[in-house]
Amino acid sequence: MNYNDNRSLIGIITGMERSGTTVLHNLINSHSQITSGFECGILLGTLNNFEQNEPFGVWMRQNRYQFGLEYNKYLDDIKDMTYKEVYQYIGKNKGSHGGHFQSIMHKSKYFIDKTPRYIYELESVIKKIEGIYIPIIIILKDFDYIYFSQVYKRNQDINEFTENIEKCIKTMEFLENNFYSNIYLFQCADAVKDKKKLASRLMNILKEYTPNLEEEELSFERWKKKLVVDEKDELYPYRHWTDVYFIKVPIPLNLQELKEKYNKLLFKLKMEI
């Protein structure tokens, strides 16, 4: 394993939307050497027309809690780069806008790429980062939980939900048939049982790939202290698990087969926290 590539990217977090990716992101960002924008998406689409990659083409140049690259300049800069070069570029130029959080991010040695959509095309993502020695951390809810979060609670279109589930199943089938030592798949329900144990597990994973990372206790409280609270909307990125976050609702009959297939793969592939 190559530890000497002077990289800023410390890992990738992915999983279906509303599956816990932001919570993992916040836990990791509680580390004093790690601060990241809300989402990245740089591995989606192509670099020579990244402006067409919505919403990430816009988000990457926004300030506050996004990566804060230098407006449209970054789009021209990255067109002919390799993905390793792009991540080095992000590490050097992140947090270029003013403000408390942007300044912290600019000074931070490391960042993490949290992009839920990577789960739908993970095979392509893996090929794009070949030679970059980082962990890919996946978190997924079981079918009933993700159906509740996306369809019941947030009224996501059922056809869009079904399509995303099918893509996620395809990714899990790929992982079932191809072993990657740097991929860690966790079930959200397991992760919420013991937050301290989860934080310790994440720290160990990060240290395995970046031994020079300082040993620290990750926590939501430490992440919260990084954020400015003078303005009422400043705590937007601060998320943590609560004890009550799920109501069991009926799953339509036409989705039962997908549910069985999805859960079977998840329970087979998931790792212990």
Short mmCIF file of N, CA and C in Angstrom, two decimals, residues 103-182:
data_model
loop_
_atom_site.label_atom_id
_atom_site.label_comp_id
_atom_site.label_asym_id
_atom_site.label_seq_id
_atom_site.Cartn_x
_atom_site.Cartn_y
_atom_site.Cartn_z
N SER A 103 -12.52 29.15 6.03
CA SER A 103 -11.13 29.31 6.49
C SER A 103 -10.62 28.03 7.14
N ILE A 104 -11.46 27.41 7.96
CA ILE A 104 -11.08 26.15 8.60
C ILE A 104 -10.81 25.09 7.54
N MET A 105 -11.69 25.01 6.54
CA MET A 105 -11.54 24.01 5.48
C MET A 105 -10.26 24.26 4.68
N HIS A 106 -9.98 25.51 4.38
CA HIS A 106 -8.79 25.84 3.59
C HIS A 106 -7.51 25.40 4.30
N LYS A 107 -7.50 25.53 5.61
CA LYS A 107 -6.30 25.20 6.39
C LYS A 107 -6.19 23.71 6.69
N SER A 108 -7.28 22.97 6.56
CA SER A 108 -7.27 21.55 6.93
C SER A 108 -6.39 20.75 5.98
N LYS A 109 -5.65 19.81 6.54
CA LYS A 109 -4.73 18.99 5.76
C LYS A 109 -5.48 18.01 4.87
N TYR A 110 -6.62 17.50 5.36
CA TYR A 110 -7.34 16.44 4.66
C TYR A 110 -8.81 16.82 4.44
N PHE A 111 -9.41 16.14 3.48
CA PHE A 111 -10.86 16.25 3.26
C PHE A 111 -11.38 14.90 2.81
N ILE A 112 -12.70 14.75 2.88
CA ILE A 112 -13.35 13.52 2.44
C ILE A 112 -14.37 13.85 1.35
N ASP A 113 -14.51 12.96 0.40
CA ASP A 113 -15.49 13.11 -0.68
C ASP A 113 -16.73 12.31 -0.30
N LYS A 114 -17.77 13.03 0.12
CA LYS A 114 -19.05 12.39 0.43
C LYS A 114 -20.00 12.65 -0.73
N THR A 115 -20.37 11.60 -1.46
CA THR A 115 -21.28 11.73 -2.59
C THR A 115 -22.19 10.51 -2.64
N PRO A 116 -23.43 10.62 -2.17
CA PRO A 116 -24.34 9.47 -2.19
C PRO A 116 -24.50 8.84 -3.57
N ARG A 117 -24.51 9.64 -4.61
CA ARG A 117 -24.78 9.11 -5.96
C ARG A 117 -23.71 8.14 -6.46
N TYR A 118 -22.54 8.13 -5.85
CA TYR A 118 -21.52 7.17 -6.29
C TYR A 118 -22.00 5.73 -6.16
N ILE A 119 -22.92 5.47 -5.24
CA ILE A 119 -23.37 4.10 -5.01
C ILE A 119 -24.04 3.53 -6.25
N TYR A 120 -24.59 4.38 -7.11
CA TYR A 120 -25.31 3.91 -8.29
C TYR A 120 -24.39 3.56 -9.46
N GLU A 121 -23.15 3.98 -9.39
CA GLU A 121 -22.18 3.65 -10.44
C GLU A 121 -20.80 3.40 -9.83
N LEU A 122 -20.79 2.56 -8.80
CA LEU A 122 -19.57 2.36 -8.03
C LEU A 122 -18.45 1.72 -8.85
N GLU A 123 -18.81 0.85 -9.78
CA GLU A 123 -17.78 0.21 -10.60
C GLU A 123 -16.98 1.26 -11.37
N SER A 124 -17.68 2.24 -11.93
CA SER A 124 -17.01 3.33 -12.64
C SER A 124 -16.16 4.18 -11.70
N VAL A 125 -16.68 4.44 -10.52
CA VAL A 125 -15.95 5.22 -9.51
C VAL A 125 -14.63 4.53 -9.15
N ILE A 126 -14.70 3.23 -8.94
CA ILE A 126 -13.50 2.46 -8.57
C ILE A 126 -12.43 2.57 -9.65
N LYS A 127 -12.85 2.49 -10.91
CA LYS A 127 -11.88 2.60 -12.01
C LYS A 127 -11.24 3.98 -12.06
N LYS A 128 -12.02 5.01 -11.78
CA LYS A 128 -11.51 6.38 -11.86
C LYS A 128 -10.48 6.68 -10.78
N ILE A 129 -10.58 6.03 -9.63
CA ILE A 129 -9.63 6.33 -8.55
C ILE A 129 -8.56 5.25 -8.42
N GLU A 130 -8.41 4.44 -9.45
CA GLU A 130 -7.38 3.40 -9.42
C GLU A 130 -6.01 4.04 -9.17
N GLY A 131 -5.29 3.52 -8.19
CA GLY A 131 -4.00 4.08 -7.84
C GLY A 131 -4.05 5.10 -6.72
N ILE A 132 -5.26 5.48 -6.29
CA ILE A 132 -5.41 6.37 -5.14
C ILE A 132 -5.79 5.50 -3.95
N TYR A 133 -4.93 5.39 -2.96
CA TYR A 133 -5.11 4.41 -1.89
C TYR A 133 -5.90 5.01 -0.74
N ILE A 134 -7.21 4.89 -0.84
CA ILE A 134 -8.12 5.44 0.16
C ILE A 134 -9.23 4.43 0.43
N PRO A 135 -9.89 4.53 1.58
CA PRO A 135 -11.05 3.68 1.84
C PRO A 135 -12.30 4.25 1.20
N ILE A 136 -13.17 3.36 0.75
CA ILE A 136 -14.52 3.73 0.31
C ILE A 136 -15.48 3.17 1.36
N ILE A 137 -16.17 4.06 2.04
CA ILE A 137 -17.06 3.66 3.13
C ILE A 137 -18.50 3.80 2.65
N ILE A 138 -19.22 2.69 2.64
CA ILE A 138 -20.61 2.65 2.18
C ILE A 138 -21.52 2.44 3.38
N ILE A 139 -22.61 3.19 3.44
CA ILE A 139 -23.62 2.96 4.47
C ILE A 139 -24.99 2.88 3.81
N LEU A 140 -25.76 1.86 4.18
CA LEU A 140 -27.08 1.63 3.59
C LEU A 140 -28.09 1.28 4.67
N LYS A 141 -29.30 1.73 4.49
CA LYS A 141 -30.41 1.29 5.33
C LYS A 141 -31.06 0.06 4.71
N ASP A 142 -31.69 -0.76 5.55
CA ASP A 142 -32.43 -1.87 4.96
C ASP A 142 -33.66 -1.32 4.25
N PHE A 143 -34.31 -2.15 3.48
CA PHE A 143 -35.32 -1.68 2.53
C PHE A 143 -36.44 -0.90 3.21
N ASP A 144 -36.98 -1.43 4.30
CA ASP A 144 -38.10 -0.76 4.97
C ASP A 144 -37.71 0.64 5.42
N TYR A 145 -36.49 0.78 5.93
CA TYR A 145 -36.03 2.06 6.44
C TYR A 145 -35.85 3.07 5.32
N ILE A 146 -35.24 2.64 4.21
CA ILE A 146 -34.99 3.59 3.13
C ILE A 146 -36.29 3.94 2.41
N TYR A 147 -37.22 3.00 2.33
CA TYR A 147 -38.54 3.29 1.75
C TYR A 147 -39.25 4.34 2.59
N PHE A 148 -39.21 4.18 3.90
CA PHE A 148 -39.82 5.16 4.80
C PHE A 148 -39.18 6.53 4.63
N SER A 149 -37.85 6.58 4.59
CA SER A 149 -37.13 7.85 4.53
C SER A 149 -37.38 8.60 3.23
N GLN A 150 -37.43 7.87 2.13
CA GLN A 150 -37.49 8.53 0.83
C GLN A 150 -38.90 8.66 0.27
N VAL A 151 -39.66 7.59 0.32
CA VAL A 151 -40.98 7.60 -0.31
C VAL A 151 -42.06 8.10 0.65
N TYR A 152 -42.12 7.49 1.82
CA TYR A 152 -43.18 7.84 2.77
C TYR A 152 -42.97 9.22 3.37
N LYS A 153 -41.78 9.47 3.87
CA LYS A 153 -41.51 10.71 4.59
C LYS A 153 -41.29 11.91 3.67
N ARG A 154 -40.60 11.69 2.53
CA ARG A 154 -40.23 12.82 1.66
C ARG A 154 -40.92 12.77 0.30
N ASN A 155 -41.83 11.82 0.13
CA ASN A 155 -42.67 11.77 -1.06
C ASN A 155 -41.86 11.68 -2.36
N GLN A 156 -40.78 10.90 -2.33
CA GLN A 156 -40.02 10.67 -3.56
C GLN A 156 -40.86 9.88 -4.56
N ASP A 157 -40.73 10.22 -5.82
CA ASP A 157 -41.45 9.50 -6.87
C ASP A 157 -41.11 8.02 -6.80
N ILE A 158 -42.12 7.17 -6.81
CA ILE A 158 -41.91 5.73 -6.62
C ILE A 158 -41.08 5.14 -7.76
N ASN A 159 -41.22 5.67 -8.96
CA ASN A 159 -40.44 5.16 -10.09
C ASN A 159 -38.96 5.51 -9.93
N GLU A 160 -38.68 6.71 -9.45
CA GLU A 160 -37.29 7.11 -9.20
C GLU A 160 -36.69 6.26 -8.09
N PHE A 161 -37.48 6.03 -7.03
CA PHE A 161 -37.01 5.20 -5.92
C PHE A 161 -36.69 3.79 -6.42
N THR A 162 -37.59 3.22 -7.21
CA THR A 162 -37.39 1.86 -7.72
C THR A 162 -36.14 1.78 -8.59
N GLU A 163 -35.95 2.77 -9.44
CA GLU A 163 -34.76 2.80 -10.30
C GLU A 163 -33.48 2.86 -9.47
N ASN A 164 -33.49 3.67 -8.42
CA ASN A 164 -32.31 3.79 -7.56
C ASN A 164 -32.03 2.50 -6.80
N ILE A 165 -33.09 1.85 -6.34
CA ILE A 165 -32.93 0.56 -5.65
C ILE A 165 -32.31 -0.47 -6.60
N GLU A 166 -32.79 -0.49 -7.83
CA GLU A 166 -32.26 -1.44 -8.81
C GLU A 166 -30.78 -1.17 -9.09
N LYS A 167 -30.40 0.11 -9.17
CA LYS A 167 -28.99 0.45 -9.37
C LYS A 167 -28.15 0.03 -8.16
N CYS A 168 -28.70 0.24 -6.98
CA CYS A 168 -27.99 -0.14 -5.76
C CYS A 168 -27.82 -1.66 -5.68
N ILE A 169 -28.83 -2.39 -6.08
CA ILE A 169 -28.73 -3.86 -6.13
C ILE A 169 -27.63 -4.27 -7.09
N LYS A 170 -27.57 -3.62 -8.25
CA LYS A 170 -26.53 -3.93 -9.23
C LYS A 170 -25.14 -3.69 -8.63
N THR A 171 -24.99 -2.61 -7.88
CA THR A 171 -23.71 -2.34 -7.22
C THR A 171 -23.38 -3.41 -6.20
N MET A 172 -24.36 -3.81 -5.41
CA MET A 172 -24.10 -4.84 -4.40
C MET A 172 -23.78 -6.18 -5.05
N GLU A 173 -24.41 -6.48 -6.16
CA GLU A 173 -24.07 -7.71 -6.90
C GLU A 173 -22.63 -7.65 -7.40
N PHE A 174 -22.22 -6.47 -7.84
CA PHE A 174 -20.83 -6.29 -8.27
C PHE A 174 -19.87 -6.54 -7.11
N LEU A 175 -20.20 -6.01 -5.94
CA LEU A 175 -19.34 -6.20 -4.76
C LEU A 175 -19.36 -7.65 -4.28
N GLU A 176 -20.48 -8.32 -4.49
CA GLU A 176 -20.58 -9.73 -4.12
C GLU A 176 -19.60 -10.57 -4.94
N ASN A 177 -19.38 -10.17 -6.18
CA ASN A 177 -18.55 -10.94 -7.10
C ASN A 177 -17.12 -10.42 -7.23
N ASN A 178 -16.84 -9.29 -6.59
CA ASN A 178 -15.51 -8.68 -6.70
C ASN A 178 -15.09 -8.16 -5.33
N PHE A 179 -14.00 -8.68 -4.79
CA PHE A 179 -13.55 -8.28 -3.46
C PHE A 179 -12.58 -7.10 -3.56
N TYR A 180 -12.85 -6.08 -2.76
CA TYR A 180 -11.96 -4.92 -2.63
C TYR A 180 -11.67 -4.71 -1.15
N SER A 181 -10.41 -4.81 -0.79
CA SER A 181 -10.06 -4.70 0.63
C SER A 181 -10.27 -3.30 1.18
N ASN A 182 -10.38 -2.31 0.30
CA ASN A 182 -10.56 -0.93 0.76
C ASN A 182 -12.01 -0.48 0.79
#
